[in-house]
Amino acid sequence: MAQDTPIYLVLKSSKQSIRPAEFFISGVQDIRVAQSSIGEIFTSSQSLRKESLEIKDGVVKSTEGFIEGMLYTDRSKRPVVVQVQEMNVAEKSATDGKIKGQIGLSLRFLLDGDSLVHLLDYDGGARYTRSLGRYAVIGSAMEQSLGNALNYFNEWINQQAPRNIKLAQGLDLEIVDYPAAEKGDTVFYHPDRKLDWDDFKARPHTGSSYAASIFTSFAWEGDPKVEDGRVKLELVVKVFMLKSSSWARSSRKDAYGINHEQRHFDITKIVVERFKEKVRQLELGPEDYDGRIGYLYIETYREMNKMQEAYDDETDHGRNKDAQRKWNEYIDQELAKYR
């Protein structure tokens, strides 16, 4: 059984033997399930008695001191938090009277910022053999384990920094329109590809008094790549209508009617051009670009719906020809801004 008086382990490190090029340790957290002792060790040959082993000054403060001594700190680099998941010592007696010991060490490395971003889990340790009363051997084995972990992470981040999106330190954005004009059921917006009545494939709604109905929308997709430590993001924007969701009554298919439906498509194009302008104005980072663009997409979708409703309300779905003429002029003026 372990006794009430613990043995304290003192960690020592060589002065700044690692000079990281990509990071510094901004903090240490102890997330072990049991945050008291780190194990039990033999202290006497009498009845093979064991006593608790603890880290002097505690796991957090002692590990911080060890890291500070071993790593050169440059706070212009990436801040990294170390979480101690496991740090324990287990011993058993050997037949030759010696004591066999094993260090268990599990660390988690996370990028520090507004939130912690997981980078790497490290599992390691060391074995040792000692005589009774020779506690320094345990300290040396623990120091070796911690040193190996820091060296491993340093090598890992040096390799990952140029290509890992979690470690990217900037973002370069390019916005492009989807190049195809038509693909299967979908017509993608293109100034040279005007709609015609053959694009309206759905069956007319029997309960509707309208001459036609068009389904238009827009979407975006990003293809991020990491080059030389920066995210290269090509944002592909699609403005489209779906043939299978758009319909027209055969008795109302004329040039005036197709113009009204084309203007619905034009309105979607206009709000998407505004969306693109707003995205370009954002100061996007590798860690937040997806959420911020996604939020702006939702806001733009609402803007599109409001503008489409205003268009139909004011033109009375195309029946008010004077209002239709005014909207035609307004839409043409807006489209001209983006050519």
mmCIF file of C-alpha atoms in Angstrom:
data_model
loop_
_atom_site.group_PDB
_atom_site.id
_atom_site.type_symbol
_atom_site.label_atom_id
_atom_site.label_comp_id
_atom_site.label_asym_id
_atom_site.label_seq_id
_atom_site.Cartn_x
_atom_site.Cartn_y
_atom_site.Cartn_z
ATOM 1 C CA MET A 1 0.000 0.000 0.000
ATOM 2 C CA ALA A 2 1.144 3.560 -0.703
ATOM 3 C CA GLN A 3 1.989 5.695 2.314
ATOM 4 C CA ASP A 4 0.685 9.184 3.080
ATOM 5 C CA THR A 5 4.018 10.950 2.474
ATOM 6 C CA PRO A 6 4.701 11.222 -1.274
ATOM 7 C CA ILE A 7 8.030 11.266 -3.079
ATOM 8 C CA TYR A 8 8.497 14.340 -5.263
ATOM 9 C CA LEU A 9 9.969 14.196 -8.754
ATOM 10 C CA VAL A 10 11.928 17.220 -9.957
ATOM 11 C CA LEU A 11 12.086 17.894 -13.707
ATOM 12 C CA LYS A 12 15.152 19.551 -15.194
ATOM 13 C CA SER A 13 15.850 20.519 -18.804
ATOM 14 C CA SER A 14 18.841 21.595 -20.818
ATOM 15 C CA LYS A 15 18.786 25.293 -21.634
ATOM 16 C CA GLN A 16 16.898 25.920 -24.901
ATOM 17 C CA SER A 17 18.148 22.873 -26.789
ATOM 18 C CA ILE A 18 15.289 23.227 -29.341
ATOM 19 C CA ARG A 19 14.760 26.400 -31.369
ATOM 20 C CA PRO A 20 11.316 26.037 -33.007
ATOM 21 C CA ALA A 21 10.835 27.750 -36.354
ATOM 22 C CA GLU A 22 7.036 27.484 -36.381
ATOM 23 C CA PHE A 23 5.625 27.693 -32.840
ATOM 24 C CA PHE A 24 5.979 28.521 -29.184
ATOM 25 C CA ILE A 25 4.220 26.912 -26.220
ATOM 26 C CA SER A 26 1.624 29.341 -24.894
ATOM 27 C CA GLY A 27 0.377 27.165 -22.051
ATOM 28 C CA VAL A 28 0.067 23.739 -20.447
ATOM 29 C CA GLN A 29 -3.184 22.149 -19.278
ATOM 30 C CA ASP A 30 -3.586 19.085 -17.080
ATOM 31 C CA ILE A 31 -6.574 17.091 -18.355
ATOM 32 C CA ARG A 32 -5.713 13.770 -16.711
ATOM 33 C CA VAL A 33 -8.649 11.931 -15.175
ATOM 34 C CA ALA A 34 -6.829 11.622 -11.844
ATOM 35 C CA GLN A 35 -4.834 14.778 -11.178
ATOM 36 C CA SER A 36 -3.102 13.762 -7.968
ATOM 37 C CA SER A 37 -0.061 11.491 -7.975
ATOM 38 C CA ILE A 38 1.597 10.164 -11.119
ATOM 39 C CA GLY A 39 2.080 6.670 -9.728
ATOM 40 C CA GLU A 40 3.590 4.620 -6.923
ATOM 41 C CA ILE A 41 7.248 3.661 -6.567
ATOM 42 C CA PHE A 42 9.279 1.376 -4.342
ATOM 43 C CA THR A 43 10.977 3.139 -1.454
ATOM 44 C CA SER A 44 12.057 0.200 0.739
ATOM 45 C CA SER A 45 12.948 -3.419 0.319
ATOM 46 C CA GLN A 46 10.973 -4.169 3.455
ATOM 47 C CA SER A 47 7.713 -5.777 2.315
ATOM 48 C CA LEU A 48 8.322 -4.130 -1.085
ATOM 49 C CA ARG A 49 6.637 -1.000 0.224
ATOM 50 C CA LYS A 50 5.441 1.617 -2.283
ATOM 51 C CA GLU A 51 4.753 5.302 -1.856
ATOM 52 C CA SER A 52 3.027 7.907 -4.022
ATOM 53 C CA LEU A 53 5.100 9.780 -6.575
ATOM 54 C CA GLU A 54 4.190 13.365 -7.398
ATOM 55 C CA ILE A 55 5.680 16.072 -9.596
ATOM 56 C CA LYS A 56 7.233 18.866 -7.560
ATOM 57 C CA ASP A 57 5.188 22.085 -8.025
ATOM 58 C CA GLY A 58 2.490 20.103 -9.856
ATOM 59 C CA VAL A 59 2.202 18.789 -13.400
ATOM 60 C CA VAL A 60 1.295 22.109 -15.046
ATOM 61 C CA LYS A 61 3.900 24.359 -13.457
ATOM 62 C CA SER A 62 6.662 21.763 -13.635
ATOM 63 C CA THR A 63 5.936 20.916 -17.290
ATOM 64 C CA GLU A 64 5.812 24.608 -18.177
ATOM 65 C CA GLY A 65 9.193 25.075 -16.517
ATOM 66 C CA PHE A 66 10.655 22.093 -18.353
ATOM 67 C CA ILE A 67 9.377 23.372 -21.709
ATOM 68 C CA GLU A 68 10.584 26.897 -21.020
ATOM 69 C CA GLY A 69 14.019 25.531 -20.303
ATOM 70 C CA MET A 70 14.138 23.261 -23.346
ATOM 71 C CA LEU A 71 12.504 25.444 -26.022
ATOM 72 C CA TYR A 72 13.540 28.873 -27.193
ATOM 73 C CA THR A 73 10.407 31.071 -27.086
ATOM 74 C CA ASP A 74 9.610 33.379 -29.994
ATOM 75 C CA ARG A 75 6.124 34.817 -29.504
ATOM 76 C CA SER A 76 5.903 35.918 -33.129
ATOM 77 C CA LYS A 77 5.368 32.249 -34.032
ATOM 78 C CA ARG A 78 2.175 30.195 -33.726
ATOM 79 C CA PRO A 79 0.934 29.742 -30.139
ATOM 80 C CA VAL A 80 0.449 26.102 -29.165
ATOM 81 C CA VAL A 81 -1.169 24.674 -26.034
ATOM 82 C CA VAL A 82 0.017 21.362 -24.589
ATOM 83 C CA GLN A 83 -2.551 19.224 -22.808
ATOM 84 C CA VAL A 84 -1.265 16.465 -20.533
ATOM 85 C CA GLN A 85 -3.586 13.502 -21.020
ATOM 86 C CA GLU A 86 -1.450 10.954 -19.241
ATOM 87 C CA MET A 87 1.731 11.137 -17.150
ATOM 88 C CA ASN A 88 2.390 8.142 -14.966
ATOM 89 C CA VAL A 89 5.068 5.898 -13.528
ATOM 90 C CA ALA A 90 4.650 2.167 -12.910
ATOM 91 C CA GLU A 91 7.232 -0.044 -11.193
ATOM 92 C CA LYS A 92 7.750 -3.715 -10.462
ATOM 93 C CA SER A 93 10.533 -5.592 -8.716
ATOM 94 C CA ALA A 94 12.961 -7.750 -10.675
ATOM 95 C CA THR A 95 14.568 -11.034 -9.637
ATOM 96 C CA ASP A 96 18.021 -9.433 -9.429
ATOM 97 C CA GLY A 97 16.864 -7.018 -6.745
ATOM 98 C CA LYS A 98 16.600 -4.143 -9.167
ATOM 99 C CA ILE A 99 13.420 -2.220 -9.917
ATOM 100 C CA LYS A 100 11.969 -2.058 -13.414
ATOM 101 C CA GLY A 101 10.005 1.066 -14.243
ATOM 102 C CA GLN A 102 7.964 2.405 -17.126
ATOM 103 C CA ILE A 103 6.958 5.969 -17.955
ATOM 104 C CA GLY A 104 3.617 6.539 -19.675
ATOM 105 C CA LEU A 105 3.192 9.909 -21.389
ATOM 106 C CA SER A 106 0.351 11.148 -23.591
ATOM 107 C CA LEU A 107 0.279 14.753 -24.795
ATOM 108 C CA ARG A 108 -2.085 16.654 -27.045
ATOM 109 C CA PHE A 109 -0.884 19.672 -29.029
ATOM 110 C CA LEU A 110 -3.444 22.320 -30.000
ATOM 111 C CA LEU A 111 -3.213 25.588 -31.891
ATOM 112 C CA ASP A 112 -4.135 28.421 -29.535
ATOM 113 C CA GLY A 113 -6.531 31.167 -30.625
ATOM 114 C CA ASP A 114 -10.192 32.116 -30.281
ATOM 115 C CA SER A 115 -10.692 28.376 -29.877
ATOM 116 C CA LEU A 116 -8.271 25.481 -29.552
ATOM 117 C CA VAL A 117 -7.598 23.592 -32.795
ATOM 118 C CA HIS A 118 -6.354 20.028 -32.484
ATOM 119 C CA LEU A 119 -3.026 19.420 -34.194
ATOM 120 C CA LEU A 120 -1.425 16.230 -32.894
ATOM 121 C CA ASP A 121 -1.693 13.526 -30.236
ATOM 122 C CA TYR A 122 1.572 12.092 -28.973
ATOM 123 C CA ASP A 123 1.882 8.816 -27.067
ATOM 124 C CA GLY A 124 5.275 7.820 -25.755
ATOM 125 C CA GLY A 125 7.265 6.958 -22.683
ATOM 126 C CA ALA A 126 10.441 5.268 -21.524
ATOM 127 C CA ARG A 127 11.698 2.271 -19.554
ATOM 128 C CA TYR A 128 14.305 2.331 -16.822
ATOM 129 C CA THR A 129 16.041 0.124 -14.273
ATOM 130 C CA ARG A 130 17.113 1.472 -10.902
ATOM 131 C CA SER A 131 18.220 0.524 -7.435
ATOM 132 C CA LEU A 132 16.272 1.379 -4.300
ATOM 133 C CA GLY A 133 16.704 5.002 -3.334
ATOM 134 C CA ARG A 134 17.923 6.045 -6.809
ATOM 135 C CA TYR A 135 15.013 8.345 -7.656
ATOM 136 C CA ALA A 136 16.992 10.502 -10.079
ATOM 137 C CA VAL A 137 16.702 7.721 -12.668
ATOM 138 C CA ILE A 138 12.936 8.249 -12.717
ATOM 139 C CA GLY A 139 13.374 11.970 -13.302
ATOM 140 C CA SER A 140 15.800 11.339 -16.158
ATOM 141 C CA ALA A 141 13.356 8.925 -17.807
ATOM 142 C CA MET A 142 10.490 11.423 -17.504
ATOM 143 C CA GLU A 143 12.671 14.212 -18.898
ATOM 144 C CA GLN A 144 13.658 11.973 -21.801
ATOM 145 C CA SER A 145 9.988 11.240 -22.518
ATOM 146 C CA LEU A 146 9.023 14.916 -22.473
ATOM 147 C CA GLY A 147 12.032 15.832 -24.595
ATOM 148 C CA ASN A 148 11.151 13.168 -27.161
ATOM 149 C CA ALA A 149 7.592 14.501 -27.343
ATOM 150 C CA LEU A 150 8.738 18.077 -27.939
ATOM 151 C CA ASN A 151 11.270 16.995 -30.556
ATOM 152 C CA TYR A 152 8.640 14.924 -32.334
ATOM 153 C CA PHE A 153 6.152 17.788 -32.408
ATOM 154 C CA ASN A 154 8.821 20.213 -33.611
ATOM 155 C CA GLU A 155 9.692 17.926 -36.530
ATOM 156 C CA TRP A 156 6.011 17.296 -37.287
ATOM 157 C CA ILE A 157 5.063 20.966 -37.445
ATOM 158 C CA ASN A 158 8.107 21.787 -39.590
ATOM 159 C CA GLN A 159 6.887 19.242 -42.134
ATOM 160 C CA GLN A 160 3.218 20.225 -41.901
ATOM 161 C CA ALA A 161 3.476 24.030 -41.870
ATOM 162 C CA PRO A 162 3.715 24.497 -45.666
ATOM 163 C CA ARG A 163 0.712 22.275 -46.473
ATOM 164 C CA ASN A 164 -1.585 21.809 -43.454
ATOM 165 C CA ILE A 165 -4.644 24.092 -43.594
ATOM 166 C CA LYS A 166 -4.798 24.259 -39.786
ATOM 167 C CA LEU A 167 -1.369 25.896 -39.802
ATOM 168 C CA ALA A 168 -1.919 28.246 -42.738
ATOM 169 C CA GLN A 169 -1.108 31.865 -41.929
ATOM 170 C CA GLY A 170 -3.090 33.627 -44.622
ATOM 171 C CA LEU A 171 -5.676 33.231 -47.371
ATOM 172 C CA ASP A 172 -5.642 34.293 -51.018
ATOM 173 C CA LEU A 173 -9.092 34.431 -52.610
ATOM 174 C CA GLU A 174 -10.134 34.117 -56.237
ATOM 175 C CA ILE A 175 -13.825 34.238 -57.206
ATOM 176 C CA VAL A 176 -14.890 32.716 -60.521
ATOM 177 C CA ASP A 177 -18.218 32.040 -62.197
ATOM 178 C CA TYR A 178 -19.126 28.486 -63.079
ATOM 179 C CA PRO A 179 -18.010 28.185 -66.702
ATOM 180 C CA ALA A 180 -20.755 25.964 -68.143
ATOM 181 C CA ALA A 181 -23.899 27.527 -69.614
ATOM 182 C CA GLU A 182 -26.021 24.401 -69.402
ATOM 183 C CA LYS A 183 -25.758 20.955 -67.866
ATOM 184 C CA GLY A 184 -28.621 18.498 -67.989
ATOM 185 C CA ASP A 185 -31.606 19.905 -66.121
ATOM 186 C CA THR A 186 -29.706 23.039 -65.127
ATOM 187 C CA VAL A 187 -29.206 26.288 -67.030
ATOM 188 C CA PHE A 188 -26.345 28.348 -65.603
ATOM 189 C CA TYR A 189 -26.503 32.088 -66.032
ATOM 190 C CA HIS A 190 -24.535 33.457 -68.952
ATOM 191 C CA PRO A 191 -25.164 36.808 -70.677
ATOM 192 C CA ASP A 192 -25.073 35.106 -74.079
ATOM 193 C CA ARG A 193 -27.429 32.308 -73.084
ATOM 194 C CA LYS A 194 -30.945 33.728 -72.781
ATOM 195 C CA LEU A 195 -33.863 31.635 -71.599
ATOM 196 C CA ASP A 196 -36.472 30.295 -73.988
ATOM 197 C CA TRP A 197 -39.719 28.479 -73.399
ATOM 198 C CA ASP A 198 -38.083 25.095 -74.023
ATOM 199 C CA ASP A 199 -36.317 25.569 -70.669
ATOM 200 C CA PHE A 200 -39.649 25.295 -68.829
ATOM 201 C CA LYS A 201 -40.213 21.544 -68.513
ATOM 202 C CA ALA A 202 -42.471 21.158 -65.484
ATOM 203 C CA ARG A 203 -46.233 20.678 -65.709
ATOM 204 C CA PRO A 204 -48.166 23.922 -65.011
ATOM 205 C CA HIS A 205 -49.724 24.145 -61.563
ATOM 206 C CA THR A 206 -53.460 23.661 -61.919
ATOM 207 C CA GLY A 207 -54.304 25.878 -58.960
ATOM 208 C CA SER A 208 -52.219 28.829 -60.144
ATOM 209 C CA SER A 209 -53.491 31.811 -62.128
ATOM 210 C CA TYR A 210 -49.999 32.737 -63.311
ATOM 211 C CA ALA A 211 -48.810 32.265 -66.869
ATOM 212 C CA ALA A 212 -45.452 30.817 -65.852
ATOM 213 C CA SER A 213 -43.146 30.160 -62.930
ATOM 214 C CA ILE A 214 -39.361 29.923 -62.830
ATOM 215 C CA PHE A 215 -37.093 28.400 -60.194
ATOM 216 C CA THR A 216 -33.800 30.278 -59.902
ATOM 217 C CA SER A 217 -31.169 30.100 -57.208
ATOM 218 C CA PHE A 218 -27.437 30.275 -56.587
ATOM 219 C CA ALA A 219 -24.723 28.324 -54.832
ATOM 220 C CA TRP A 220 -21.033 28.489 -54.088
ATOM 221 C CA GLU A 221 -18.306 25.968 -53.484
ATOM 222 C CA GLY A 222 -14.722 26.410 -52.417
ATOM 223 C CA ASP A 223 -11.703 24.343 -53.332
ATOM 224 C CA PRO A 224 -9.015 25.286 -50.786
ATOM 225 C CA LYS A 225 -5.403 24.302 -51.345
ATOM 226 C CA VAL A 226 -2.427 25.106 -49.142
ATOM 227 C CA GLU A 227 0.718 26.346 -50.833
ATOM 228 C CA ASP A 228 3.739 27.688 -48.964
ATOM 229 C CA GLY A 229 1.744 28.051 -45.759
ATOM 230 C CA ARG A 230 -1.152 30.022 -47.295
ATOM 231 C CA VAL A 231 -4.631 28.896 -48.295
ATOM 232 C CA LYS A 232 -5.385 29.390 -51.981
ATOM 233 C CA LEU A 233 -9.179 29.469 -52.217
ATOM 234 C CA GLU A 234 -10.970 29.369 -55.545
ATOM 235 C CA LEU A 235 -14.590 30.264 -54.887
ATOM 236 C CA VAL A 236 -16.830 29.006 -57.684
ATOM 237 C CA VAL A 237 -20.205 30.760 -57.863
ATOM 238 C CA LYS A 238 -23.189 29.248 -59.675
ATOM 239 C CA VAL A 239 -26.326 31.151 -60.711
ATOM 240 C CA PHE A 240 -28.837 28.736 -62.170
ATOM 241 C CA MET A 241 -32.404 27.803 -63.025
ATOM 242 C CA LEU A 242 -33.899 24.320 -62.966
ATOM 243 C CA LYS A 243 -35.910 23.254 -65.983
ATOM 244 C CA SER A 244 -37.789 20.522 -64.123
ATOM 245 C CA SER A 245 -38.982 23.034 -61.503
ATOM 246 C CA SER A 246 -40.032 25.746 -63.976
ATOM 247 C CA TRP A 247 -43.257 25.757 -65.980
ATOM 248 C CA ALA A 248 -45.298 27.803 -68.450
ATOM 249 C CA ARG A 249 -48.777 27.567 -69.929
ATOM 250 C CA SER A 250 -48.697 26.922 -73.666
ATOM 251 C CA SER A 251 -51.324 29.616 -74.307
ATOM 252 C CA ARG A 252 -49.143 32.328 -72.732
ATOM 253 C CA LYS A 253 -45.760 31.607 -74.300
ATOM 254 C CA ASP A 254 -44.816 34.883 -75.974
ATOM 255 C CA ALA A 255 -41.816 37.249 -76.081
ATOM 256 C CA TYR A 256 -43.236 39.496 -73.362
ATOM 257 C CA GLY A 257 -43.706 36.553 -71.030
ATOM 258 C CA ILE A 258 -40.235 35.074 -71.532
ATOM 259 C CA ASN A 259 -38.750 38.509 -70.836
ATOM 260 C CA HIS A 260 -40.549 38.606 -67.480
ATOM 261 C CA GLU A 261 -39.098 35.206 -66.551
ATOM 262 C CA GLN A 262 -35.629 36.153 -67.822
ATOM 263 C CA ARG A 263 -35.729 39.159 -65.494
ATOM 264 C CA HIS A 264 -36.241 36.821 -62.537
ATOM 265 C CA PHE A 265 -33.028 35.096 -63.614
ATOM 266 C CA ASP A 266 -31.312 38.485 -64.007
ATOM 267 C CA ILE A 267 -32.316 39.495 -60.474
ATOM 268 C CA THR A 268 -30.631 36.396 -59.075
ATOM 269 C CA LYS A 269 -27.517 37.310 -61.037
ATOM 270 C CA ILE A 270 -27.553 40.860 -59.621
ATOM 271 C CA VAL A 271 -27.767 39.796 -55.979
ATOM 272 C CA VAL A 272 -25.000 37.246 -56.562
ATOM 273 C CA GLU A 273 -22.732 39.939 -57.995
ATOM 274 C CA ARG A 274 -23.379 41.931 -54.829
ATOM 275 C CA PHE A 275 -22.575 38.807 -52.821
ATOM 276 C CA LYS A 276 -19.239 38.497 -54.628
ATOM 277 C CA GLU A 277 -18.405 42.128 -53.885
ATOM 278 C CA LYS A 278 -19.138 41.643 -50.187
ATOM 279 C CA VAL A 279 -17.017 38.483 -50.034
ATOM 280 C CA ARG A 280 -14.069 40.346 -51.566
ATOM 281 C CA GLN A 281 -14.363 42.974 -48.833
ATOM 282 C CA LEU A 282 -14.140 40.406 -46.039
ATOM 283 C CA GLU A 283 -10.823 39.901 -44.286
ATOM 284 C CA LEU A 284 -10.932 36.127 -44.427
ATOM 285 C CA GLY A 285 -8.597 33.835 -42.548
ATOM 286 C CA PRO A 286 -7.912 30.116 -42.981
ATOM 287 C CA GLU A 287 -9.800 29.338 -39.793
ATOM 288 C CA ASP A 288 -13.050 31.215 -40.465
ATOM 289 C CA TYR A 289 -13.598 31.705 -44.198
ATOM 290 C CA ASP A 290 -16.169 28.928 -44.557
ATOM 291 C CA GLY A 291 -18.464 30.154 -41.790
ATOM 292 C CA ARG A 292 -18.241 33.814 -42.767
ATOM 293 C CA ILE A 293 -18.963 33.154 -46.442
ATOM 294 C CA GLY A 294 -21.769 30.802 -45.428
ATOM 295 C CA TYR A 295 -23.372 33.494 -43.270
ATOM 296 C CA LEU A 296 -23.130 36.016 -46.108
ATOM 297 C CA TYR A 297 -24.691 33.447 -48.447
ATOM 298 C CA ILE A 298 -27.742 33.145 -46.179
ATOM 299 C CA GLU A 299 -28.099 36.926 -46.003
ATOM 300 C CA THR A 300 -27.833 37.171 -49.793
ATOM 301 C CA TYR A 301 -30.419 34.424 -50.235
ATOM 302 C CA ARG A 302 -32.850 36.467 -48.161
ATOM 303 C CA GLU A 303 -32.043 39.549 -50.229
ATOM 304 C CA MET A 304 -32.733 37.582 -53.411
ATOM 305 C CA ASN A 305 -36.142 36.432 -52.176
ATOM 306 C CA LYS A 306 -37.129 39.968 -51.148
ATOM 307 C CA MET A 307 -36.103 41.395 -54.510
ATOM 308 C CA GLN A 308 -37.945 38.670 -56.414
ATOM 309 C CA GLU A 309 -41.093 39.297 -54.372
ATOM 310 C CA ALA A 310 -40.850 43.064 -54.909
ATOM 311 C CA TYR A 311 -40.450 42.505 -58.643
ATOM 312 C CA ASP A 312 -43.550 40.326 -58.890
ATOM 313 C CA ASP A 313 -45.583 42.558 -56.576
ATOM 314 C CA GLU A 314 -44.805 45.764 -58.469
ATOM 315 C CA THR A 315 -45.253 44.259 -61.935
ATOM 316 C CA ASP A 316 -48.268 42.192 -60.821
ATOM 317 C CA HIS A 317 -46.429 39.150 -62.184
ATOM 318 C CA GLY A 318 -45.866 40.932 -65.490
ATOM 319 C CA ARG A 319 -49.417 42.161 -65.992
ATOM 320 C CA ASN A 320 -48.486 45.802 -65.207
ATOM 321 C CA LYS A 321 -46.574 46.716 -68.360
ATOM 322 C CA ASP A 322 -45.466 50.161 -67.189
ATOM 323 C CA ALA A 323 -43.963 48.690 -64.013
ATOM 324 C CA GLN A 324 -42.416 45.911 -66.092
ATOM 325 C CA ARG A 325 -40.722 48.500 -68.320
ATOM 326 C CA LYS A 326 -39.282 50.309 -65.281
ATOM 327 C CA TRP A 327 -37.950 47.069 -63.843
ATOM 328 C CA ASN A 328 -36.427 46.172 -67.225
ATOM 329 C CA GLU A 329 -34.515 49.459 -67.209
ATOM 330 C CA TYR A 330 -33.425 49.075 -63.588
ATOM 331 C CA ILE A 331 -32.225 45.500 -64.112
ATOM 332 C CA ASP A 332 -30.291 46.448 -67.251
ATOM 333 C CA GLN A 333 -28.578 49.279 -65.361
ATOM 334 C CA GLU A 334 -27.607 46.955 -62.512
ATOM 335 C CA LEU A 335 -26.302 44.248 -64.841
ATOM 336 C CA ALA A 336 -24.212 46.827 -66.704
ATOM 337 C CA LYS A 337 -22.255 47.496 -63.497
ATOM 338 C CA TYR A 338 -20.834 43.980 -63.554
ATOM 339 C CA ARG A 339 -19.903 43.579 -67.202
#
